[in-house]
mmCIF file of C-alpha atoms in Angstrom:
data_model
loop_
_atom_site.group_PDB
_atom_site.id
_atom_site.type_symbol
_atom_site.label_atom_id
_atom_site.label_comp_id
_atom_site.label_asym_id
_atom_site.label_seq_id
_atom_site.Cartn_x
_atom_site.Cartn_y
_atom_site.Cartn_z
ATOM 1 C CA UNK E 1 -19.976 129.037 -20.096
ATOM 2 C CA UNK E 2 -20.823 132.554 -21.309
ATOM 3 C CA UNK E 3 -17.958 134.664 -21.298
ATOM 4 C CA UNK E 4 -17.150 137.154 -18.026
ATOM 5 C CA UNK E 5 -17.090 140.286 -20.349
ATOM 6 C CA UNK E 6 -20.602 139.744 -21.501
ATOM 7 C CA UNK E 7 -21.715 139.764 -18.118
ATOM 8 C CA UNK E 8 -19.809 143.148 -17.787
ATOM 9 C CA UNK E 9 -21.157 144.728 -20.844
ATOM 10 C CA UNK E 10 -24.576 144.287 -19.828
ATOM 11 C CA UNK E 11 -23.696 145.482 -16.313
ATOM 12 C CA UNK E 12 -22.455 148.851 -18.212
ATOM 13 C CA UNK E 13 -25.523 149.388 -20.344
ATOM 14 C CA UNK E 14 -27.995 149.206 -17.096
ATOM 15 C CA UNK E 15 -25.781 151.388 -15.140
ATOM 16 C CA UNK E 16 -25.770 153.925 -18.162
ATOM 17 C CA UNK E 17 -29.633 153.485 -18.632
ATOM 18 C CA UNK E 18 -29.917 154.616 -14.904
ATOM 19 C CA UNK E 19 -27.673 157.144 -14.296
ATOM 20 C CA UNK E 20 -29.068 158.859 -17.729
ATOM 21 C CA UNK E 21 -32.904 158.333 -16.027
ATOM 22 C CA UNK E 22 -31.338 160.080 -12.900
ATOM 23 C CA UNK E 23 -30.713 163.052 -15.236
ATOM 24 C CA UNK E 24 -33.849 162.730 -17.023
ATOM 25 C CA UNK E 25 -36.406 162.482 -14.851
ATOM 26 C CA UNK E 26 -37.885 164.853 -12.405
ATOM 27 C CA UNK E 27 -39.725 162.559 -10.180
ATOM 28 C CA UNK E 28 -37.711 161.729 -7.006
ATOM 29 C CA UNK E 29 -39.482 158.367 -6.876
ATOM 30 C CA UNK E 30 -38.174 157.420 -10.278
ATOM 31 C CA UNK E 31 -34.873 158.488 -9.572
ATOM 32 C CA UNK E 32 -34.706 156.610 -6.558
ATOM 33 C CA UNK E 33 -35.763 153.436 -8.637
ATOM 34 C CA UNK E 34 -32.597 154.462 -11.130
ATOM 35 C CA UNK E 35 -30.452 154.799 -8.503
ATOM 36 C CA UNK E 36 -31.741 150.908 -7.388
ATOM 37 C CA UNK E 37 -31.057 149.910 -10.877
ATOM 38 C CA UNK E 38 -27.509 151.354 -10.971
ATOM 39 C CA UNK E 39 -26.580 149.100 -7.060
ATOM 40 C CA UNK E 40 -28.025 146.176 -9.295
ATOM 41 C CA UNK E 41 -25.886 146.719 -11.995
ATOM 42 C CA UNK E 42 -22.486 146.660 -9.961
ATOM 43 C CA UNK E 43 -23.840 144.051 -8.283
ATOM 44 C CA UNK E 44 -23.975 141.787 -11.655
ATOM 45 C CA UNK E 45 -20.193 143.114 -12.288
ATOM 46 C CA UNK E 46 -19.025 141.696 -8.524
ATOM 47 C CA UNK E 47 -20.925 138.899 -9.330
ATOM 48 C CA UNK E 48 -19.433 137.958 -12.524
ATOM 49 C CA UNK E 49 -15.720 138.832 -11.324
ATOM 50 C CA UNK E 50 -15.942 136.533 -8.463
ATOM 51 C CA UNK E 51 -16.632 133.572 -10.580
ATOM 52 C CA UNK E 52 -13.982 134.603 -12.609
ATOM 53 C CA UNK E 53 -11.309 135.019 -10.298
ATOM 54 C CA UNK E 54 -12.792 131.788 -8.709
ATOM 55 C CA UNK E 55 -13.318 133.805 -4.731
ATOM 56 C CA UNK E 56 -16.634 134.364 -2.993
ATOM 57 C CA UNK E 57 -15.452 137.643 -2.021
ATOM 58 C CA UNK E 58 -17.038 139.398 -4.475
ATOM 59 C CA UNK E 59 -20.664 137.513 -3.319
ATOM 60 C CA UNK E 60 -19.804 138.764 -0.260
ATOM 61 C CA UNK E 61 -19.377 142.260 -1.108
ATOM 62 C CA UNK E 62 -22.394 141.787 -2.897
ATOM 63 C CA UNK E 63 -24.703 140.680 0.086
ATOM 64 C CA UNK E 64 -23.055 143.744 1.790
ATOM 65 C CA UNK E 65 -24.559 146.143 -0.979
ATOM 66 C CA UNK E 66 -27.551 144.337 -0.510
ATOM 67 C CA UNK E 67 -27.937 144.991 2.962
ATOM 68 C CA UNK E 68 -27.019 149.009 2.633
ATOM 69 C CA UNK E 69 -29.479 149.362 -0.157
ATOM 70 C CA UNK E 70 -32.121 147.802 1.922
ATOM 71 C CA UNK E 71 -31.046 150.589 4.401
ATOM 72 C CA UNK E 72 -31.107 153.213 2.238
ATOM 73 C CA UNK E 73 -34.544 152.732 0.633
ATOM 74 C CA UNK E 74 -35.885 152.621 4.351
ATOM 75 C CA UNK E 75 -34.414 156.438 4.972
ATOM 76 C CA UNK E 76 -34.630 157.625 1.751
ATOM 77 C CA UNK E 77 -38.244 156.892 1.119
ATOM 78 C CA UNK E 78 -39.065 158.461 4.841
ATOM 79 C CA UNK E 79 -37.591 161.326 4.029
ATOM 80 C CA UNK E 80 -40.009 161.428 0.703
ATOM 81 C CA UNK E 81 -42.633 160.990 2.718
ATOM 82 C CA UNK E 82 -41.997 163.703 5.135
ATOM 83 C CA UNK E 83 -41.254 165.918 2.688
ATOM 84 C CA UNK E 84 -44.236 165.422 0.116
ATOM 85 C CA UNK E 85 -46.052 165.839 4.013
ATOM 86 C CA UNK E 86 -44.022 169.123 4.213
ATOM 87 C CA UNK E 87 -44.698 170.320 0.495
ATOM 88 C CA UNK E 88 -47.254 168.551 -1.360
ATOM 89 C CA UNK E 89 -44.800 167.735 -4.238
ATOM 90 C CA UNK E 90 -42.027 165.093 -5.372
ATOM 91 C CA UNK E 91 -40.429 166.942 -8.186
ATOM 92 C CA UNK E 92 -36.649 167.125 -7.097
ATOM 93 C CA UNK E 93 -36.964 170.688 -8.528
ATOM 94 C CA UNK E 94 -38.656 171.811 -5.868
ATOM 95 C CA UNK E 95 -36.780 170.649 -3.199
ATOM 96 C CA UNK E 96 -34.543 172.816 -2.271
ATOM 97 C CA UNK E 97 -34.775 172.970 1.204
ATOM 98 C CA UNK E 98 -32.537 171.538 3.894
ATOM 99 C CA UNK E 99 -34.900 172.370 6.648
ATOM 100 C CA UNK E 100 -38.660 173.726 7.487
ATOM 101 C CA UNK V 1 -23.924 129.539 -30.707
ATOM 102 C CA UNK V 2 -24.187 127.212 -27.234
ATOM 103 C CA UNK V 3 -27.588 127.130 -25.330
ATOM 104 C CA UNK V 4 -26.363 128.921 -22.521
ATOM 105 C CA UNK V 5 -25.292 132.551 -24.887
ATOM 106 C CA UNK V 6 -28.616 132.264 -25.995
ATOM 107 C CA UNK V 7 -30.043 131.878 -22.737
ATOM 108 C CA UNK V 8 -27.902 134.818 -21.532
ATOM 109 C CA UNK V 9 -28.647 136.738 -24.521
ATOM 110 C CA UNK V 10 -32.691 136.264 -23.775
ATOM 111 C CA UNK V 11 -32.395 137.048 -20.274
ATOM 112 C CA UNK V 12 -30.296 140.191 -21.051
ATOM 113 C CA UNK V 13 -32.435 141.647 -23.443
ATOM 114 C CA UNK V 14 -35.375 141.835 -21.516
ATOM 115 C CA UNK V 15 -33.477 142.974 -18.659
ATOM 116 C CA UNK V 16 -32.491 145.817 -20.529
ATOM 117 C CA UNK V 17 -35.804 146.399 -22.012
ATOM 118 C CA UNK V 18 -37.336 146.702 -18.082
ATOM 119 C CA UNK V 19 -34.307 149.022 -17.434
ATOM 120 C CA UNK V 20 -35.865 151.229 -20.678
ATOM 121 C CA UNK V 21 -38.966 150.868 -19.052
ATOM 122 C CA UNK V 22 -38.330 152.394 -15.981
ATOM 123 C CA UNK V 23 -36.718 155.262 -17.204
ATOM 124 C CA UNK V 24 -39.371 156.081 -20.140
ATOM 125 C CA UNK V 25 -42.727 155.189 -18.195
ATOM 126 C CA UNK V 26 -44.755 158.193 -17.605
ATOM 127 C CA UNK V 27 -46.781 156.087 -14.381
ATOM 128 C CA UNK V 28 -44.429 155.578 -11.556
ATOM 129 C CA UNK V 29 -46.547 152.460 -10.961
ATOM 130 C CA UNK V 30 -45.671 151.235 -13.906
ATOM 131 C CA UNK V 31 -41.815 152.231 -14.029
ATOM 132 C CA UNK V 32 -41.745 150.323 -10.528
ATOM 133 C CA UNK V 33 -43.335 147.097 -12.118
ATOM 134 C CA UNK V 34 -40.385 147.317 -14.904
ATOM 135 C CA UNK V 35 -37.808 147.358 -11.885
ATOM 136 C CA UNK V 36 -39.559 144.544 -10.893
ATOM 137 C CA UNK V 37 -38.893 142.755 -14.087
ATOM 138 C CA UNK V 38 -35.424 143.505 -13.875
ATOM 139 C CA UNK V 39 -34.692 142.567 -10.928
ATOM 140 C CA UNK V 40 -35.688 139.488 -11.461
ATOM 141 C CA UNK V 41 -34.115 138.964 -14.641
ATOM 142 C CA UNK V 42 -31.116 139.707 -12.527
ATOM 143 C CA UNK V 43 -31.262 137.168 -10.201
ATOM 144 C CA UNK V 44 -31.859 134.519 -13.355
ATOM 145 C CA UNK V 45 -28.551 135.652 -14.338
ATOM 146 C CA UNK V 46 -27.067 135.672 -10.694
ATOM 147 C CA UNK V 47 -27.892 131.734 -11.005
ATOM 148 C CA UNK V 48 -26.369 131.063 -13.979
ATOM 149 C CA UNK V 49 -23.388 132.769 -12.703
ATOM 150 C CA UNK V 50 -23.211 130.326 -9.695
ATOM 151 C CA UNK V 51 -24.787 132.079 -7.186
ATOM 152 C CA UNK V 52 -27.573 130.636 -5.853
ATOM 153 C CA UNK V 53 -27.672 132.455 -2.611
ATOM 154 C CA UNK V 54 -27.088 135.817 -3.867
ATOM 155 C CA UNK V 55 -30.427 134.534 -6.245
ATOM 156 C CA UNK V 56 -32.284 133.782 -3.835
ATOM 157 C CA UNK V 57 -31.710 137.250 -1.836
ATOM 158 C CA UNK V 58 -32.083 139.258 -4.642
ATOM 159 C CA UNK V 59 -35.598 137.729 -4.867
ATOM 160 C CA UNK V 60 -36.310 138.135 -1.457
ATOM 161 C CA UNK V 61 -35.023 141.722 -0.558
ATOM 162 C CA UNK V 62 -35.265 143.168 -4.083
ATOM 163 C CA UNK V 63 -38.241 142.227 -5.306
ATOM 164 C CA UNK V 64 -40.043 141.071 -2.278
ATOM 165 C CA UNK V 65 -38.830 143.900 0.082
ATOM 166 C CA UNK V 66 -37.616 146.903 -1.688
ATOM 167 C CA UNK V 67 -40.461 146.983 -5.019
ATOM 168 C CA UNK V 68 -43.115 146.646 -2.372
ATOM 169 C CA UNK V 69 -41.816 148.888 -0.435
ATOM 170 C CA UNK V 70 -41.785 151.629 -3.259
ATOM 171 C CA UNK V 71 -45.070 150.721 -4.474
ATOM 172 C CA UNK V 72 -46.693 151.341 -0.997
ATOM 173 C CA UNK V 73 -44.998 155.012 -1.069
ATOM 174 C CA UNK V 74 -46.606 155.326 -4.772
ATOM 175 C CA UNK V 75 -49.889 154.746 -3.012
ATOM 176 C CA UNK V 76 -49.477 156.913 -0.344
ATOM 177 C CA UNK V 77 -48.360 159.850 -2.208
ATOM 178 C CA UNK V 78 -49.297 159.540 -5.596
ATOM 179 C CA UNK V 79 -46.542 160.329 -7.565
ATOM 180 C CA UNK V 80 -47.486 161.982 -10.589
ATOM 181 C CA UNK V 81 -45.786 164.413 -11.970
ATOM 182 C CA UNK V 82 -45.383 166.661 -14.691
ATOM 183 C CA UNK V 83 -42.171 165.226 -16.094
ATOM 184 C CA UNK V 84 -42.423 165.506 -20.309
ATOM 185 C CA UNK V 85 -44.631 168.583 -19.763
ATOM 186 C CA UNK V 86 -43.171 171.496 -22.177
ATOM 187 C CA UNK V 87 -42.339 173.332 -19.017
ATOM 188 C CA UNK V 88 -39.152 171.627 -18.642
ATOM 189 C CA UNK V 89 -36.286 173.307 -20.509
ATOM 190 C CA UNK V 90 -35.831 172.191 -24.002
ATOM 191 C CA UNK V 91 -32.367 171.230 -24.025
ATOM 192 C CA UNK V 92 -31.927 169.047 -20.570
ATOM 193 C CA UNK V 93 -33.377 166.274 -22.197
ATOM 194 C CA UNK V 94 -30.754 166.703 -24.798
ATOM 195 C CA UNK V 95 -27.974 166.709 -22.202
ATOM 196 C CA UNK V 96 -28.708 164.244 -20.191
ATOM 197 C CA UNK V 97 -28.999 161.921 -22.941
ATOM 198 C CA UNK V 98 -25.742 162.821 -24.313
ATOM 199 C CA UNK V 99 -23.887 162.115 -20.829
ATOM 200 C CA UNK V 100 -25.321 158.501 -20.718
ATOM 201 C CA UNK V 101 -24.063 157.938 -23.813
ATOM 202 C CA UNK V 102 -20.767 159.575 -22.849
ATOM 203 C CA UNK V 103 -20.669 157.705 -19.563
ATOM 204 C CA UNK V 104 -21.989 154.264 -21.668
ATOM 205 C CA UNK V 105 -18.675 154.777 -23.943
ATOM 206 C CA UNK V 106 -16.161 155.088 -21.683
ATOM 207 C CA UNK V 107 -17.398 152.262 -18.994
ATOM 208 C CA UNK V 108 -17.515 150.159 -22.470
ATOM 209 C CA UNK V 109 -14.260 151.217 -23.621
ATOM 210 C CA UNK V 110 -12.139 150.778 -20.269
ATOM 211 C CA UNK V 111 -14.371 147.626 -20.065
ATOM 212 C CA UNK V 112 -12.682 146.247 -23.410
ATOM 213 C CA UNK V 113 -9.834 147.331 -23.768
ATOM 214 C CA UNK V 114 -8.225 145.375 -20.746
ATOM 215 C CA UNK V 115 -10.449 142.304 -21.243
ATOM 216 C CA UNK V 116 -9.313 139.006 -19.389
ATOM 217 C CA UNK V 117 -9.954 135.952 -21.276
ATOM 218 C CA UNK V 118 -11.890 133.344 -18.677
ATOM 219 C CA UNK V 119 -9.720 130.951 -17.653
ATOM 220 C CA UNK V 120 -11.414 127.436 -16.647
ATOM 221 C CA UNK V 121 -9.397 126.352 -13.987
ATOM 222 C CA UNK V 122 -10.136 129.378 -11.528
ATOM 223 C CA UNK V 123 -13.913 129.242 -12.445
ATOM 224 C CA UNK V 124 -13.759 125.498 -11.615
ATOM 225 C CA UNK V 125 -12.284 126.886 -7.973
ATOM 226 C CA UNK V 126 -15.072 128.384 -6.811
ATOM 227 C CA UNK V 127 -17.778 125.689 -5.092
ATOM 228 C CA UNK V 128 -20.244 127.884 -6.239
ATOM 229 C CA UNK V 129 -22.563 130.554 -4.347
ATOM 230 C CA UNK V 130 -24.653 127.753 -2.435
ATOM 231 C CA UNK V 131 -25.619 128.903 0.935
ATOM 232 C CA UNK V 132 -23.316 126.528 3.072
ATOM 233 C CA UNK V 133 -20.493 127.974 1.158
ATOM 234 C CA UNK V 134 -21.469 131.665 1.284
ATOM 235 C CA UNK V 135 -22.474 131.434 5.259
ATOM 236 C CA UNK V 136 -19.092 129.420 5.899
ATOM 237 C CA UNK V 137 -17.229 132.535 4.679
ATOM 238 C CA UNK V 138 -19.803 135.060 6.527
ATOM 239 C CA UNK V 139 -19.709 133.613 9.357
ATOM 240 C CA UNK V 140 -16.156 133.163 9.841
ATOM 241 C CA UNK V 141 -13.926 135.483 7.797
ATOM 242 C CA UNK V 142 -16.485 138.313 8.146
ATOM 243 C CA UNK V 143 -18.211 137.873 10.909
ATOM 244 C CA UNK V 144 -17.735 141.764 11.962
ATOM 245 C CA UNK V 145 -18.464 143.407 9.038
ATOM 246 C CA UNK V 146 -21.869 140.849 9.000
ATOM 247 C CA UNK V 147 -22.246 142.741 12.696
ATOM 248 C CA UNK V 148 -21.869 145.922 11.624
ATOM 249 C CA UNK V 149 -24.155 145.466 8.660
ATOM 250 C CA UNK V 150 -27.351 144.588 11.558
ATOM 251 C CA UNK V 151 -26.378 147.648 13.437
ATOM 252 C CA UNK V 152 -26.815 149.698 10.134
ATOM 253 C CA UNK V 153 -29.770 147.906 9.516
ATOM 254 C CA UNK V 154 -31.141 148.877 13.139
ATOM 255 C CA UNK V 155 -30.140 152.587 12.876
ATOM 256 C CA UNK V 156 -32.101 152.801 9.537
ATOM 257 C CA UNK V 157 -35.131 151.401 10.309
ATOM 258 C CA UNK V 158 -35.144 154.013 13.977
ATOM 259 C CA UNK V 159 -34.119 156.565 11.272
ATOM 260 C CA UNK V 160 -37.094 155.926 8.919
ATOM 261 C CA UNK V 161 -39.383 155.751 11.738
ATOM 262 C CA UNK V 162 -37.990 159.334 12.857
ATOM 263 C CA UNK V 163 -38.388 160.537 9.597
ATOM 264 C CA UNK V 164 -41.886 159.164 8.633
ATOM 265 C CA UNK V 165 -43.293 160.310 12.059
ATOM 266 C CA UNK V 166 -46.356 162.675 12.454
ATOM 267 C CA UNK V 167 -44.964 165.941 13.322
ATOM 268 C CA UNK V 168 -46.396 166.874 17.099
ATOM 269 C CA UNK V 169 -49.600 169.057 16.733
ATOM 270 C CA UNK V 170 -49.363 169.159 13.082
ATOM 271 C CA UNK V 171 -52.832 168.534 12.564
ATOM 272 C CA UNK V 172 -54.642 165.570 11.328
ATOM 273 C CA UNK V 173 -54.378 162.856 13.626
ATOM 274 C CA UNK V 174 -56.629 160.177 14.297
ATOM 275 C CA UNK V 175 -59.701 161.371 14.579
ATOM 276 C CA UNK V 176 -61.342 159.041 17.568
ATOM 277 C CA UNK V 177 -57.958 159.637 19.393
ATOM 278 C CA UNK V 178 -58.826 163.449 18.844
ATOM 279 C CA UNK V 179 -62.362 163.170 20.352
ATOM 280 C CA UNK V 180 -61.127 161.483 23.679
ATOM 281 C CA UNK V 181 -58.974 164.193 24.384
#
């Protein structure tokens, strides 16, 4: 059995590797896909906690997570859409506008 | 070194080489393939950790829902941009790399420095993630929040439609629609 903190260490290093591409990049679609990374991360962490505390709860929180992320693609990528209708661009430099 | 630190140890790594890859591709086509990769690497690990359900979601929603997803909008709108151009200021790049590190330290370091050691017994507890197991407690102990999660589900998907709509008069429709007017 591979230890719990492993599990957590690796957790740490994606999360870091996405929220440092969040800061990076420019392109709103690759941020979104950091921002996927970093749910995925914390979902390893619940993971690995609930086996070792021995409790599903923390494979139910995850199947919660999965569910809002599944919502939050849906919206976010719509509103990518209308906006790249809206300004012909997805650099998150140029959006700067709350409405049109 | 046991079988099953090596395993981890191979899965890990190439997890965290597709999480490099997303971040450092220059094609958002690609970068989306690596978060592929890593997603699925993830739900290799999600087994080993005992949950087969959680596995088998991942799979499903992750990589066959939300990837596809994102690689449809890639197609639609292209994506390119000019993100390593020299345009960009100089030092950003500099910053930003700095506060992962930063971030990476002290997640690591509050990560360590209160580490549990596994005990068997309570990992021996749980029945593992199977899907009788996992449904028992949904359906039972949290049924509502399972409720409240379809209504979310159903508010985002009228919300994206909404959203993605054609804006009224704005133009390019379908053409044959057009003609019969």
């Amino acid at each position: 059995m591979v230890e719990t903190s492993y599990y957590l260490i690796l957790a740490a290093i994606i999360f870091s590797i996405g929220a440092t591409g969040v800061l990076l990049r420019r392109n709103a679609l690759i941020i979104f896909m950091c921002i996927e990374m970093m749910l995925n991360s914390v979902n390893l962490t619940l993971i690995a906690l609930a086996r070792q505390w021995g409790s599903l709860e923390g494979q139910i929180f995850v199947f919660m997570i999965m569910a809002v992320a599944a919502a939050e693609v849906a919206v976010g990528l719509a509103i990518l859409i209308a906006n790249v209708r809206h300004r012909q661009s997805i650099n998150i430099d140029e959006i700067n506008l709350l409405r049109w | 070194m046991s079988w099953s630190l090596l395993f981890f140890l191979l899965v890990g790594a190439v997890s965290l080489a597709a999480a490099f890859g997303v971040v450092t591709s220059r094609q958002p086509v690609h970068s989306a393939l690596f978060l592929l990769t890593n997603f699925a690497t993830l739900a290799v690990l999600y087994i080993t950790l005992d949950a087969q359900f959680l596995a088998a979601a991942q799979v499903i929603v992750y990589a066959g829902g939300i990837v596809i997803l994102i690689l449809f909008v890639i197609m639609l709108i292209g994506g390119e941009t000019n993100d390593f151009s020299a345009a960009q200021r100089a030092w950003s790049r500099t910053v930003g790399i700095a506060l992962g590190v930063i971030l990476l330290l002290v997640i690591s370091y509050s990560t360590l420095s209160r580490m549990m050691t596994p005990s068997e017994e309570t990992a021996a507890l749980l029945q593992g993630g199977s899907p009788k197991a996992v449904g028992i407690e949904l359906f039972s102990k949290y049924v509502l929040p399972f409720e409240l999660i379809a209504l979310l589900l159903l508010v985002a998907l009228i919300g994206a439609l909404v959203l993605g709509r054609q804006q009224e008069g704005a133009g390019e429709g379908i053409p044959s629609v057009k003609a019969n007017e």
